[in-house]
């Protein structure tokens, strides 16, 4: 079922083509599969149509230049539903779930309660330039998607087969390529929040994708540092980080032919792990077949190590950094971290972290690496 998406630019590997279907309120659902042909059923729910005006706003913080997404409708979103009401479990009757089908492998659909959407206009969106105006407000243009990794409510990403994890990597790649090609989209962010401690309101294994109309604060900061590094040394910051970590070996967790996982030198979070492809790639769609397979396997082994760390499913955030193919310095990588700082204590973002974005951590990155090496195989 893997074949080339006609919308995708020629790349080093074929990305999967989704089977697209409409949901009852006009949103789009995309079925991805490698073993079976998806068979979407009709969505018979009586849902209010999606608003024709974007219900969310962007406001620019004049102090920092950061954009804030204001999305009051998200107060209404589904909150910890009972198992039999799970909106991510497949439902062949099309009456009780977001996924009208008897079963599925991986599905993606537009979030019913999005922080960003394209409701207000089809094309032509551009962010207002910074001209000194202190009250810049724009529609919340963009797109928010939900990605279900499995139809099994009790599954977790760590428990997926390598083949399914690879399909998810390819789905992220296909969505990234599609969304980056759309008008007004500046950055595509694939991520997974796992665990109630992170604030997850649905336990079914899933992640999300945000297509932002702006560059996020962390991306801007990293690119600025990479440009400064280029000016000072003539080389790419992330290539140099990977080479230095590999040479030292002190914080390396896994190193394979195509992929390296390590605890970063200045880790901010408990159990922080970064995963890089060994060759400079800018987004998941640029990986070769062998690199994508390898990345999926290393990612799985880190997540399985996470769950062995304290003997229970570790709450974590998995955050993918991707860039356009023509981005000069950007380097595809995953940043994973947890709020679990010991078997029975959570790390809270308090004064220094929340008020100043200045992290204090109570474990050295070398100790984190030593602890994780014991559980990652
Ligand atoms: Zn479910």
XYZ file of N, CA, C and O and ligand atoms in Angstrom, residues 83 86-89 151-153 204, ligand 1:
37
model
N -13.572 4.659 28.907
C -13.000 3.767 27.893
C -13.957 3.551 26.709
O -13.570 3.612 25.554
N -14.192 6.370 24.030
C -12.940 6.887 23.466
C -13.149 7.352 22.026
O -13.570 6.575 21.173
N -12.857 8.612 21.711
C -13.080 9.105 20.343
C -12.010 8.646 19.355
O -12.139 8.920 18.163
N -10.969 7.945 19.835
C -9.898 7.518 18.931
C -9.972 6.018 18.620
O -9.245 5.538 17.745
N -10.814 5.278 19.339
C -11.023 3.868 18.993
C -11.881 3.804 17.720
O -12.764 4.633 17.526
N -4.977 1.257 16.498
C -6.401 1.193 16.857
C -6.584 0.574 18.238
O -7.684 0.581 18.777
N -5.523 0.023 18.819
C -5.588 -0.649 20.120
C -5.500 0.385 21.241
O -4.463 1.006 21.448
N -6.587 0.535 21.961
C -6.681 1.542 23.022
C -5.592 1.368 24.077
O -5.124 2.350 24.668
N -5.757 6.905 24.737
C -5.486 6.168 23.494
C -4.159 6.669 22.875
O -3.932 7.875 22.816
Zn -9.320 4.317 22.374
